[in-house]
């Protein structure tokens, strides 16, 4: 179906639902309401979960003299941790962006402190049985549920007030499979290494174990991001342009459903949930306890790190990025282009390639900028020094110096890394505080607005205006150039597909405008929310019928159902209706959330039941198990990667395979060959 028809049909579908009459059931209980469980009922639940239920004060209460939890000695730890992602991840209730908890309790003692924006009770989940007990309790007593892993969520979906929270952070198990994985209940193996990882693990933990085995997985760019919410929303990273999203690499899921069942979902059982839990969003269908993911050999990586200066160069880089995406290269553009200059820093990488190969594809793009602007500079490059290059030769250094002087519009250096992990060590994407940086906005306010751009979108004649209209001087550009052949045709995807927004399948990048500011002024919040809508509209203007990445988006995105899930929305809604008819799970701008109202006090009340629809909840292709012995086919990687000599002259631009069409990788794709594991 043409995109415009899909768009129209989803809009009509949503409209038709909203005009039907629904049977209402009762509101969720809140503290003080008649239906709120008694202290003895909470005590019983605590016994059932082995004493792992607590009623913590707001995390910054220790800084407030008039709060019973006041403790001056702990306040300085809270204050210093407050601006780091890792500190919030370790707290049972704390989340990173205070604009999503109504500024309930900041470490600033001059501001008020209450628990109003936070859950009331928290389960420190250690087992699926703990989670089952809490879900059964919440369902029968009609208590609102919250799920928090790290609290990174940019849409505030891990902080629901007046709720019973399931804190998944300590579900950190890892089990590695060295040669193959057999999904439970299936009569075939999936060849190649895999890992079953607890949903509370953070990517640094998974990566460090992968490194010990010379393996890699598709993971986020930040070490502190958690597996749970990341995979639920899709999950992209520096390997995804080549290998697909993290959700495209999931082989099996264990979860606890809204009805309290502990289930396995894969292509042989619970196929509806297997589909929905890979891209349908967190906190909606079930609490995931483990994901089993595809792993692959940790290949060498080539990197370019540099700077793109001015709106001309920035636009040029966007227009041409499809050529890099078609080769499985990923990158990140980062800066404040609205501060007049239109400039940004840039890093890009090509897995299973050498710097020479990366140069072969990138250099024609850099060279072309001179043709567009007629400008050729001679400025020395000062980017990338000390950035952790490994294995560079003196010839390579000469080449880097030569390239750096060719133009001052796009300047940078090429580097080789022996493995994915060496590359990750040297590349922080300005996303991590561990190297003396603070992830912008942490501990205060953040709104991200984004859109997925395809080759068609970047070819739009108004691209430059769309970019310029998306940033004021206080707004950060973070363009995750992490889509490409791998997201268009994920090489390891199981079950015939997943719930990831179809817009990812044509995307080559996910530009975002990131608004971050300090303070707790509600007028300022309203202004920045309005700005975010304006910037988002500018990004969407080059592809209004497209969509965006639900984990890095504005929860107020107009028509979010279509923007986050496109044509997958009706099927997701049907799965929500059948798997969670009582609305045990709820979060803002999540599937089915439009059937509930939230009062000013944070009480959830149903607007009506989700009506049944014709859309089958199980896709035809996922109903039957795949044929026995049906590994995802991928050829063996070459023993040695052939080095392509650097030509003094820029090569005539090679024809580029369009994204979306399987390409022949010049290096050979990475196959499921298993390295010897110690
Ligand atoms: C510093 C930083 C860097 C980032 N980098 C990337 C990146 O490189 N690539 C990328 O794709 N995204 C990135 N993100 C966005 C990230 O994917 C989202 O913030 C994601 O929601 C984080 O998931 P979490 O489990 O860590 O966080 P949380 O905030 O704890 O949870 C996020 C959502 O998932 C739900 N959830 C969590 N665990 C479960 C579970 N086990 N079962 C059911 N629901 C669950 C929560 O209720 C919430 O709705 C980044 C975010 C930050 C703050």
XYZ file of C-alpha atoms and ligand atoms in Angstrom:
731
model
C 0.000 0.000 0.000
C 1.264 3.492 -0.764
C 2.450 5.312 2.380
C -0.231 7.969 2.021
C -2.930 5.300 1.961
C -1.456 3.604 5.022
C -1.390 6.961 6.769
C -4.962 7.702 5.807
C -6.223 4.273 6.798
C -4.525 4.378 10.219
C -5.931 7.858 10.849
C -9.407 6.750 9.816
C -9.046 3.644 11.910
C -8.178 5.672 15.014
C -10.968 8.128 14.266
C -13.521 5.362 13.849
C -12.528 3.833 17.186
C -12.836 7.119 18.991
C -16.414 7.563 17.807
C -17.641 4.201 19.082
C -19.264 3.753 22.478
C -17.283 1.808 25.093
C -18.163 0.086 28.322
C -16.293 1.812 31.146
C -14.771 -0.037 34.076
C -13.454 1.534 37.261
C -10.574 3.940 37.820
C -7.276 2.757 39.259
C -6.885 3.051 43.009
C -4.766 5.894 44.369
C -3.581 6.455 47.950
C -6.479 7.815 49.975
C -9.120 6.324 47.704
C -11.437 3.702 49.144
C -10.066 0.969 46.933
C -6.379 1.558 47.802
C -5.082 -1.651 49.469
C -4.754 -1.677 53.244
C -1.404 -1.781 55.040
C -1.956 -5.443 55.861
C -2.555 -6.262 52.195
C 0.705 -4.537 51.273
C 2.434 -6.473 54.054
C 1.089 -9.743 52.637
C 2.438 -8.841 49.223
C 5.807 -8.055 50.780
C 5.896 -11.522 52.347
C 5.004 -13.077 49.009
C 7.992 -11.402 47.315
C 10.489 -12.311 50.009
C 10.624 -8.860 51.637
C 11.651 -7.133 48.421
C 8.802 -4.606 48.488
C 9.668 -1.168 49.857
C 8.087 2.241 50.241
C 11.062 4.509 49.530
C 11.042 8.280 49.991
C 11.681 10.404 46.889
C 15.381 10.022 46.044
C 16.258 13.653 46.858
C 14.236 13.770 50.107
C 17.482 13.457 52.092
C 18.245 17.068 51.086
C 15.006 18.501 52.528
C 14.963 19.460 56.213
C 11.208 19.194 56.557
C 11.082 15.676 55.092
C 11.219 12.693 57.492
C 13.975 11.163 55.330
C 16.250 14.228 55.718
C 19.900 13.197 56.082
C 22.475 15.875 55.426
C 25.306 13.348 55.193
C 23.661 11.665 52.188
C 22.589 14.839 50.426
C 25.985 15.560 48.862
C 26.051 12.082 47.257
C 22.597 12.666 45.825
C 23.556 16.107 44.556
C 26.709 14.878 42.825
C 25.028 11.774 41.424
C 21.959 13.656 40.233
C 23.622 14.814 36.994
C 24.831 11.360 35.967
C 22.894 8.664 34.158
C 24.564 5.881 36.152
C 23.366 7.279 39.506
C 19.719 7.441 38.418
C 19.986 3.921 37.002
C 21.002 2.586 40.427
C 18.099 4.171 42.305
C 14.829 2.241 42.690
C 12.606 5.183 41.675
C 14.740 7.966 40.305
C 14.457 8.984 36.670
C 16.653 11.311 34.684
C 14.280 14.039 33.492
C 12.457 15.996 36.181
C 9.962 17.541 33.745
C 8.297 14.122 33.665
C 7.776 13.804 37.410
C 6.343 17.267 37.908
C 9.572 18.448 39.646
C 8.318 16.542 42.686
C 11.497 16.515 44.696
C 14.785 18.035 43.532
C 18.028 18.001 45.526
C 17.658 21.783 45.807
C 16.439 22.348 49.418
C 14.831 25.660 48.462
C 12.243 23.840 46.323
C 9.324 21.774 47.648
C 9.672 18.004 48.040
C 6.859 15.495 47.848
C 6.419 11.976 46.547
C 3.609 13.068 44.238
C 5.440 12.387 40.974
C 6.791 9.008 42.074
C 5.503 5.480 42.614
C 4.413 4.607 46.154
C 5.723 1.041 46.475
C 8.671 -0.548 44.670
C 9.456 -4.202 44.048
C 13.173 -4.937 43.690
C 12.497 -7.736 41.180
C 14.809 -10.728 41.374
C 12.679 -13.486 39.840
C 9.761 -13.852 37.402
C 7.724 -15.119 40.371
C 8.256 -11.786 42.190
C 6.927 -9.988 39.158
C 3.984 -12.347 38.820
C 2.999 -11.708 42.459
C 3.069 -7.951 41.920
C 1.159 -8.077 38.642
C -1.530 -10.331 40.159
C -1.837 -7.955 43.121
C -2.029 -4.848 40.928
C -4.531 -6.418 38.547
C -6.920 -7.617 41.231
C -6.620 -4.489 43.406
C -6.596 -2.144 40.391
C -3.354 -0.460 41.357
C -1.455 1.374 38.645
C 1.814 -0.327 37.634
C 5.104 1.360 36.812
C 8.142 -0.388 35.338
C 11.545 1.150 35.874
C 14.854 -0.223 34.719
C 17.422 2.600 34.419
C 15.035 5.564 34.278
C 16.633 6.800 31.031
C 13.367 7.050 29.174
C 13.166 10.303 27.197
C 9.348 10.249 27.271
C 9.077 9.829 31.041
C 7.519 6.386 30.728
C 9.399 4.894 33.676
C 7.904 7.230 36.257
C 4.191 6.820 36.890
C 2.860 8.531 40.011
C 0.808 6.797 42.712
C 1.783 3.423 41.373
C 3.319 0.114 42.362
C 6.657 -0.015 40.581
C 8.554 -3.032 39.294
C 12.257 -2.172 39.363
C 13.960 -4.539 36.921
C 17.512 -3.208 37.352
C 18.752 -6.286 39.218
C 17.651 -8.800 36.577
C 21.181 -8.959 35.238
C 21.821 -12.601 34.357
C 23.770 -13.523 31.207
C 23.999 -16.945 29.604
C 26.100 -17.262 26.468
C 25.573 -19.857 23.734
C 28.708 -20.483 21.771
C 27.582 -22.307 18.664
C 23.801 -22.316 18.412
C 20.562 -21.575 20.234
C 17.408 -23.717 20.281
C 14.273 -21.671 20.952
C 12.080 -23.329 23.581
C 9.427 -25.559 21.984
C 11.013 -25.369 18.540
C 12.503 -28.388 16.816
C 15.367 -26.519 15.190
C 18.484 -24.643 16.132
C 19.471 -21.144 15.197
C 23.109 -21.370 14.222
C 25.732 -19.050 15.633
C 26.415 -17.531 19.030
C 23.691 -15.958 21.150
C 23.178 -14.590 24.631
C 20.236 -14.726 27.019
C 20.416 -11.531 29.004
C 18.354 -10.237 31.921
C 16.267 -7.198 31.011
C 17.912 -5.183 33.801
C 21.397 -5.484 32.324
C 23.068 -2.378 30.952
C 24.953 -2.411 27.679
C 28.385 -1.975 29.289
C 27.769 -5.224 31.195
C 26.735 -7.147 28.093
C 29.563 -5.700 26.015
C 32.218 -6.605 28.554
C 31.142 -10.271 28.547
C 30.870 -10.243 24.758
C 34.416 -8.919 24.548
C 35.754 -11.824 26.627
C 34.358 -14.096 23.913
C 35.460 -11.958 20.929
C 31.785 -11.449 20.144
C 29.549 -8.426 19.688
C 25.822 -7.644 19.824
C 23.779 -4.725 18.517
C 23.802 -2.397 21.519
C 23.254 1.254 22.368
C 25.823 3.981 22.066
C 25.719 4.704 25.778
C 27.044 2.234 28.315
C 24.365 2.946 30.927
C 21.268 2.361 28.774
C 19.328 -0.705 29.889
C 18.398 -3.707 27.792
C 14.677 -3.689 28.783
C 13.264 -0.436 27.441
C 15.876 -0.158 24.701
C 14.955 -3.416 22.952
C 11.239 -2.919 23.614
C 11.365 0.255 21.519
C 13.694 -1.058 18.802
C 17.221 -0.142 19.907
C 19.814 1.233 17.507
C 23.570 1.584 17.837
C 26.797 1.857 15.884
C 26.345 -1.655 14.441
C 22.692 -1.392 13.475
C 23.133 0.117 10.016
C 24.853 -3.180 9.209
C 23.075 -5.732 11.442
C 19.660 -4.193 12.133
C 18.085 -2.914 15.326
C 18.510 -4.788 18.591
C 14.848 -5.849 18.301
C 15.715 -7.366 14.911
C 18.303 -9.571 16.619
C 16.059 -11.059 19.319
C 15.600 -14.834 19.145
C 13.432 -15.416 22.225
C 11.810 -13.525 25.100
C 10.749 -14.536 28.601
C 8.141 -12.353 30.200
C 5.335 -12.079 32.723
C 2.034 -11.115 31.115
C -0.777 -8.915 32.385
C -2.657 -12.065 33.425
C 0.324 -13.118 35.552
C 1.521 -15.918 33.286
C 5.258 -16.535 33.064
C 5.743 -17.219 29.380
C 8.286 -17.809 26.652
C 7.678 -15.986 23.382
C 9.425 -17.022 20.211
C 8.489 -18.048 16.699
C 6.985 -21.333 17.983
C 4.829 -20.087 20.875
C 3.190 -16.833 21.953
C 3.998 -15.473 18.522
C 1.774 -12.439 19.036
C 3.848 -11.314 22.006
C 7.094 -12.271 20.269
C 6.097 -9.848 17.528
C 4.798 -7.047 19.794
C 7.603 -7.128 22.369
C 10.147 -6.402 19.637
C 9.411 -2.770 18.831
C 5.918 -2.331 20.287
C 7.308 -0.348 23.239
C 7.962 -1.055 26.923
C 5.427 -1.155 29.725
C 2.588 -2.199 27.447
C 2.237 -5.945 26.839
C 4.260 -7.696 29.561
C 7.251 -7.332 31.860
C 10.180 -8.866 30.032
C 12.607 -10.776 32.234
C 15.096 -11.971 29.580
C 15.870 -11.477 25.915
C 17.924 -13.924 23.887
C 19.876 -12.062 21.253
C 21.967 -12.974 18.282
C 25.702 -12.405 18.760
C 28.358 -12.301 16.053
C 32.133 -12.097 15.782
C 33.637 -8.844 16.969
C 34.989 -7.640 13.652
C 37.484 -4.847 12.944
C 35.971 -1.389 12.630
C 37.058 1.657 10.641
C 36.241 5.095 11.988
C 36.235 8.663 10.720
C 36.037 11.404 13.300
C 35.842 15.055 12.466
C 33.772 18.163 11.975
C 31.182 19.384 9.501
C 31.213 23.180 9.316
C 28.284 25.289 8.227
C 24.761 24.737 6.920
C 26.014 23.963 3.388
C 28.271 21.190 4.590
C 25.696 19.900 7.050
C 23.010 19.728 4.375
C 25.480 18.118 1.982
C 26.321 15.420 4.537
C 22.628 14.647 5.028
C 21.914 14.532 1.287
C 24.790 12.127 0.709
C 24.525 9.916 3.764
C 22.527 7.269 1.898
C 25.734 6.226 0.133
C 27.316 5.406 3.487
C 24.155 3.782 4.876
C 24.094 1.492 1.850
C 27.503 0.191 2.954
C 26.395 -0.457 6.535
C 28.237 2.572 7.942
C 26.811 4.280 11.021
C 27.542 7.694 12.438
C 26.550 10.478 14.806
C 26.248 14.205 14.139
C 26.304 16.230 17.303
C 26.331 19.962 17.985
C 24.422 23.200 18.272
C 23.998 24.247 14.636
C 21.474 26.899 15.664
C 24.296 28.915 17.225
C 24.700 30.618 13.894
C 27.269 28.436 12.200
C 25.347 25.275 11.341
C 28.313 23.188 12.481
C 28.507 19.820 14.189
C 31.049 17.233 15.190
C 30.755 13.922 13.439
C 31.929 10.393 13.950
C 31.211 7.481 11.670
C 32.178 3.846 11.587
C 32.121 0.966 9.181
C 32.087 -2.533 10.705
C 34.222 -5.227 9.100
C 36.140 -2.651 7.107
C 39.467 -0.884 7.150
C 40.048 2.848 7.147
C 41.090 2.466 3.522
C 37.696 1.087 2.599
C 35.879 3.728 4.605
C 37.967 6.352 2.850
C 36.986 4.892 -0.512
C 33.302 5.567 0.190
C 33.544 8.748 2.226
C 36.180 10.692 0.350
C 34.029 11.306 -2.759
C 31.387 12.831 -0.482
C 33.919 15.088 1.226
C 35.462 16.034 -2.101
C 32.079 16.889 -3.595
C 31.431 19.581 -1.015
C 34.099 21.647 -2.706
C 32.197 21.392 -5.962
C 28.992 22.538 -4.306
C 30.387 25.549 -2.518
C 33.392 26.313 -4.694
C 35.313 26.588 -1.474
C 38.576 24.865 -0.714
C 40.295 25.672 2.524
C 43.637 24.922 4.037
C 42.849 24.934 7.734
C 44.662 22.447 9.887
C 42.498 19.803 11.405
C 42.417 19.882 15.162
C 39.778 17.201 15.612
C 40.268 13.711 16.809
C 43.686 14.072 18.377
C 44.207 11.630 21.175
C 40.976 9.918 20.295
C 42.288 6.460 20.689
C 43.406 5.371 17.232
C 44.836 1.892 17.251
C 47.118 0.311 14.723
C 47.725 3.497 12.678
C 50.817 3.528 10.446
C 52.931 6.539 9.536
C 51.496 6.298 5.993
C 48.059 6.509 7.508
C 49.104 9.578 9.533
C 50.406 11.275 6.390
C 47.170 10.468 4.624
C 45.138 11.842 7.514
C 47.121 15.074 7.499
C 46.689 15.395 3.750
C 42.934 14.817 3.970
C 42.521 17.179 6.881
C 43.894 20.010 4.775
C 41.781 19.407 1.710
C 38.843 21.339 2.938
C 37.892 23.163 6.067
C 34.215 22.388 5.601
C 34.429 18.701 6.389
C 37.607 17.785 8.227
C 38.570 14.664 10.070
C 40.795 11.631 10.396
C 40.455 7.967 9.504
C 41.341 5.300 12.027
C 41.434 1.514 12.298
C 40.293 -0.516 15.292
C 41.019 -4.183 15.721
C 37.591 -4.971 17.169
C 34.165 -3.542 17.858
C 35.121 -3.216 21.523
C 38.324 -1.281 20.839
C 36.212 1.047 18.733
C 33.569 1.423 21.469
C 36.276 2.160 24.066
C 37.513 5.044 21.963
C 34.123 6.389 20.994
C 31.836 7.983 23.512
C 29.529 9.878 21.148
C 29.357 12.520 23.886
C 26.724 10.298 25.438
C 28.437 9.167 28.582
C 29.567 10.930 31.695
C 32.428 8.535 32.433
C 34.912 10.646 30.495
C 34.316 13.925 32.243
C 31.182 14.734 30.289
C 27.636 14.912 31.475
C 24.855 13.690 29.238
C 23.053 16.966 28.517
C 20.029 17.633 30.687
C 20.580 14.776 33.126
C 18.898 15.553 36.434
C 16.952 18.474 35.010
C 14.793 18.838 31.893
C 14.809 17.158 28.526
C 12.510 16.849 25.536
C 13.637 15.100 22.374
C 11.831 15.490 19.118
C 12.914 13.459 16.127
C 11.971 12.010 12.766
C 13.253 9.152 10.633
C 14.635 10.377 7.323
C 14.803 8.184 4.244
C 16.717 8.796 1.013
C 13.531 10.398 -0.281
C 13.353 12.749 2.705
C 16.955 13.940 2.376
C 16.374 14.546 -1.337
C 13.563 16.981 -0.502
C 14.244 20.458 -1.915
C 13.481 22.009 1.488
C 15.909 19.839 3.427
C 18.135 22.754 4.393
C 15.155 24.774 5.679
C 13.866 21.724 7.555
C 17.217 21.458 9.319
C 17.523 25.163 10.003
C 13.979 25.295 11.377
C 14.621 22.524 13.898
C 17.190 24.218 16.124
C 17.440 27.390 18.104
C 20.683 28.321 19.786
C 19.857 26.244 22.895
C 18.823 23.115 21.057
C 21.200 20.281 20.353
C 21.354 18.374 17.098
C 21.915 14.687 17.660
C 21.495 12.872 14.415
C 21.915 9.151 14.931
C 22.985 7.957 11.492
C 22.368 4.389 12.534
C 20.007 3.112 9.856
C 21.085 1.474 6.630
C 21.120 -1.861 4.865
C 20.910 -3.676 8.199
C 17.745 -1.898 9.334
C 16.232 -2.102 5.838
C 16.759 -5.859 5.596
C 17.721 -7.149 9.045
C 19.934 -10.169 8.394
C 18.997 -12.140 11.528
C 15.324 -11.269 12.080
C 13.104 -14.171 13.238
C 9.418 -14.966 12.997
C 8.871 -13.146 9.733
C 9.108 -9.664 11.230
C 8.417 -7.587 14.307
C 6.546 -4.513 15.503
C 9.317 -2.023 14.724
C 7.986 1.072 12.971
C 8.050 0.339 9.214
C 9.573 3.819 8.791
C 12.830 2.286 10.073
C 12.926 0.021 7.013
C 13.402 2.917 4.626
C 15.261 5.222 7.015
C 18.902 6.159 6.683
C 19.061 8.368 9.789
C 17.170 9.631 12.824
C 17.791 13.363 13.268
C 16.714 14.771 16.627
C 16.392 18.183 18.186
C 17.216 17.841 21.877
C 15.954 20.525 24.253
C 17.517 20.602 27.695
C 17.374 23.292 30.330
C 17.661 23.693 34.069
C 15.182 24.794 36.732
C 11.606 23.886 37.501
C 9.736 26.824 36.017
C 6.429 25.596 34.575
C 6.198 28.591 32.208
C 9.571 27.669 30.755
C 8.417 24.060 30.463
C 5.336 25.139 28.492
C 7.529 27.258 26.209
C 9.984 24.422 25.544
C 7.131 21.986 24.891
C 5.804 24.399 22.265
C 9.321 24.782 20.815
C 9.663 21.005 20.610
C 6.434 20.760 18.620
C 7.700 23.426 16.238
C 11.121 21.788 15.788
C 9.514 18.373 15.368
C 7.205 19.734 12.672
C 10.230 21.121 10.849
C 11.985 17.740 10.893
C 8.797 15.983 9.771
C 8.125 18.500 6.998
C 10.299 16.647 4.482
C 8.355 13.409 5.021
C 5.069 14.168 6.804
C 3.702 10.676 6.250
C 6.785 9.031 7.740
C 7.441 8.379 11.385
C 9.991 8.348 14.134
C 11.748 6.250 16.744
C 9.491 5.858 19.742
C 12.318 5.729 22.306
C 13.755 9.061 21.221
C 10.710 11.169 20.544
C 8.399 13.781 21.992
C 5.465 12.113 23.802
C 3.331 14.989 22.499
C 4.130 14.147 18.864
C 0.894 14.712 16.913
C -0.742 11.456 15.825
C 1.871 9.514 17.824
C 0.197 6.195 17.024
C 1.109 6.587 13.383
C 4.400 8.378 14.038
C 5.705 5.615 16.343
C 4.268 2.501 14.692
C 2.847 3.388 11.274
C 0.811 0.605 9.726
C 1.668 -1.748 12.630
C -0.567 0.159 15.030
C -3.884 -1.688 14.446
C -2.245 -5.060 15.041
C -0.487 -3.802 18.169
C -3.762 -2.455 19.506
C -5.435 -5.814 18.917
C -2.645 -7.579 20.831
C -3.032 -5.054 23.649
C -6.776 -5.739 23.720
C -6.378 -9.499 23.871
C -3.340 -9.658 26.163
C -4.148 -6.827 28.564
C -7.923 -6.275 28.459
C -7.971 -4.704 31.934
C -5.223 -2.201 31.226
C -2.753 -3.548 33.782
C 0.065 -1.748 31.946
C -0.204 1.890 30.955
C 2.221 4.597 29.917
C 1.905 7.852 28.024
C 1.914 7.587 24.213
C 2.081 3.795 24.509
C -0.156 1.372 22.590
C -3.738 1.640 23.868
C -2.996 4.541 26.230
C -5.552 6.690 24.402
C -8.289 4.613 26.054
C -7.431 6.089 29.459
C -7.567 9.548 31.024
C -5.123 10.750 33.666
C -6.520 13.166 36.223
C -4.536 16.044 37.693
C -3.940 13.823 40.768
C -2.420 11.131 38.572
C -5.424 8.807 38.718
C -6.019 6.669 35.647
C -9.611 6.209 34.550
C -10.735 4.225 31.520
C -12.472 5.991 28.664
C -13.694 2.673 27.340
C -12.566 -0.751 26.235
C -10.435 -1.266 23.184
C -12.860 -2.658 20.617
C -12.166 -5.920 18.825
C -10.995 -5.526 15.292
C -10.410 -7.620 12.231
C -6.629 -7.380 12.370
C -5.253 -10.775 13.408
C -3.004 -10.552 16.450
C -0.765 -13.262 15.024
C 0.644 -12.600 11.589
C 0.082 -15.440 9.124
C 3.797 -15.872 8.632
C 4.375 -16.236 12.367
C 1.652 -18.803 13.074
C 3.628 -21.803 11.950
C 7.053 -22.546 13.355
C 9.827 -22.081 10.858
C 11.079 -25.199 9.143
C 13.415 -27.385 11.180
C 17.086 -26.570 10.855
C 16.326 -23.157 9.471
C 19.200 -20.999 10.591
C 19.270 -17.450 9.377
C 21.419 -17.952 6.372
C 24.506 -15.874 6.055
C 27.689 -16.780 4.276
C 30.941 -17.286 6.128
C 33.022 -14.166 6.591
C 36.235 -14.058 4.619
C 39.276 -15.250 6.531
C 41.116 -12.047 5.733
C 39.629 -8.731 4.840
C 41.203 -7.595 1.602
C 42.713 -4.162 1.889
C 41.831 -1.754 -0.889
C 44.774 0.507 -1.737
C 44.165 4.209 -1.295
C 44.082 5.969 -4.603
C 45.685 9.398 -4.831
C 42.778 10.475 -6.960
C 39.264 10.305 -5.646
C 37.699 7.324 -7.404
C 34.954 7.963 -9.897
C 31.863 7.722 -7.778
C 30.829 4.107 -7.736
C 27.159 3.322 -8.293
C 25.577 2.921 -4.877
C 22.975 0.284 -4.118
C 19.892 1.988 -2.731
C 19.008 1.307 0.865
C 16.261 -1.260 0.987
C 17.724 -3.430 -1.751
C 20.018 -6.194 -0.536
C 23.503 -5.197 -1.553
C 26.584 -7.201 -2.227
C 28.914 -6.218 0.576
C 32.380 -5.619 -0.836
C 33.846 -7.238 2.252
C 31.383 -10.065 2.565
C 28.738 -9.975 5.258
C 29.467 -11.250 8.717
C 28.139 -14.753 8.991
C 27.221 -16.836 11.984
C 30.641 -18.461 12.189
C 31.556 -19.161 15.770
C 34.987 -18.208 16.999
C 36.703 -20.455 19.498
C 35.415 -19.426 22.879
C 37.663 -19.816 25.874
C 22.239 8.584 27.706
C 21.287 7.903 26.778
C 21.760 7.297 25.631
C 20.900 6.626 24.778
N 21.401 6.015 23.666
C 20.579 5.303 22.874
C 21.079 4.618 21.733
O 22.266 4.669 21.426
N 20.213 3.903 20.980
C 18.887 3.810 21.288
O 18.164 3.109 20.585
N 18.383 4.463 22.347
C 19.188 5.201 23.139
N 18.673 5.861 24.214
C 17.225 5.790 24.450
C 16.856 4.492 25.158
O 16.610 3.485 24.200
C 15.596 4.717 25.969
O 15.836 5.714 26.930
C 15.091 3.455 26.621
O 13.770 3.692 27.013
C 15.931 3.045 27.806
O 15.454 1.859 28.359
P 15.794 1.510 29.882
O 15.227 0.191 30.172
O 17.235 1.731 30.104
O 15.066 2.713 30.636
P 13.774 2.901 31.525
O 13.538 4.364 31.534
O 13.921 2.284 32.840
O 12.616 2.152 30.743
C 12.170 2.618 29.498
C 10.760 2.127 29.186
O 10.752 0.722 29.057
C 9.947 0.121 30.065
N 10.661 -1.065 30.510
C 11.935 -1.125 30.983
N 12.251 -2.395 31.243
C 11.173 -3.146 30.926
C 10.890 -4.539 30.987
N 11.776 -5.401 31.448
N 9.682 -4.973 30.579
C 8.753 -4.103 30.115
N 8.964 -2.773 30.042
C 10.163 -2.306 30.445
C 9.760 1.191 31.125
O 8.562 1.051 31.812
C 9.744 2.433 30.269
O 8.472 2.552 29.684
C 19.515 6.571 25.074
C 19.030 7.193 26.225
C 19.900 7.863 27.057
C 19.356 8.556 28.266
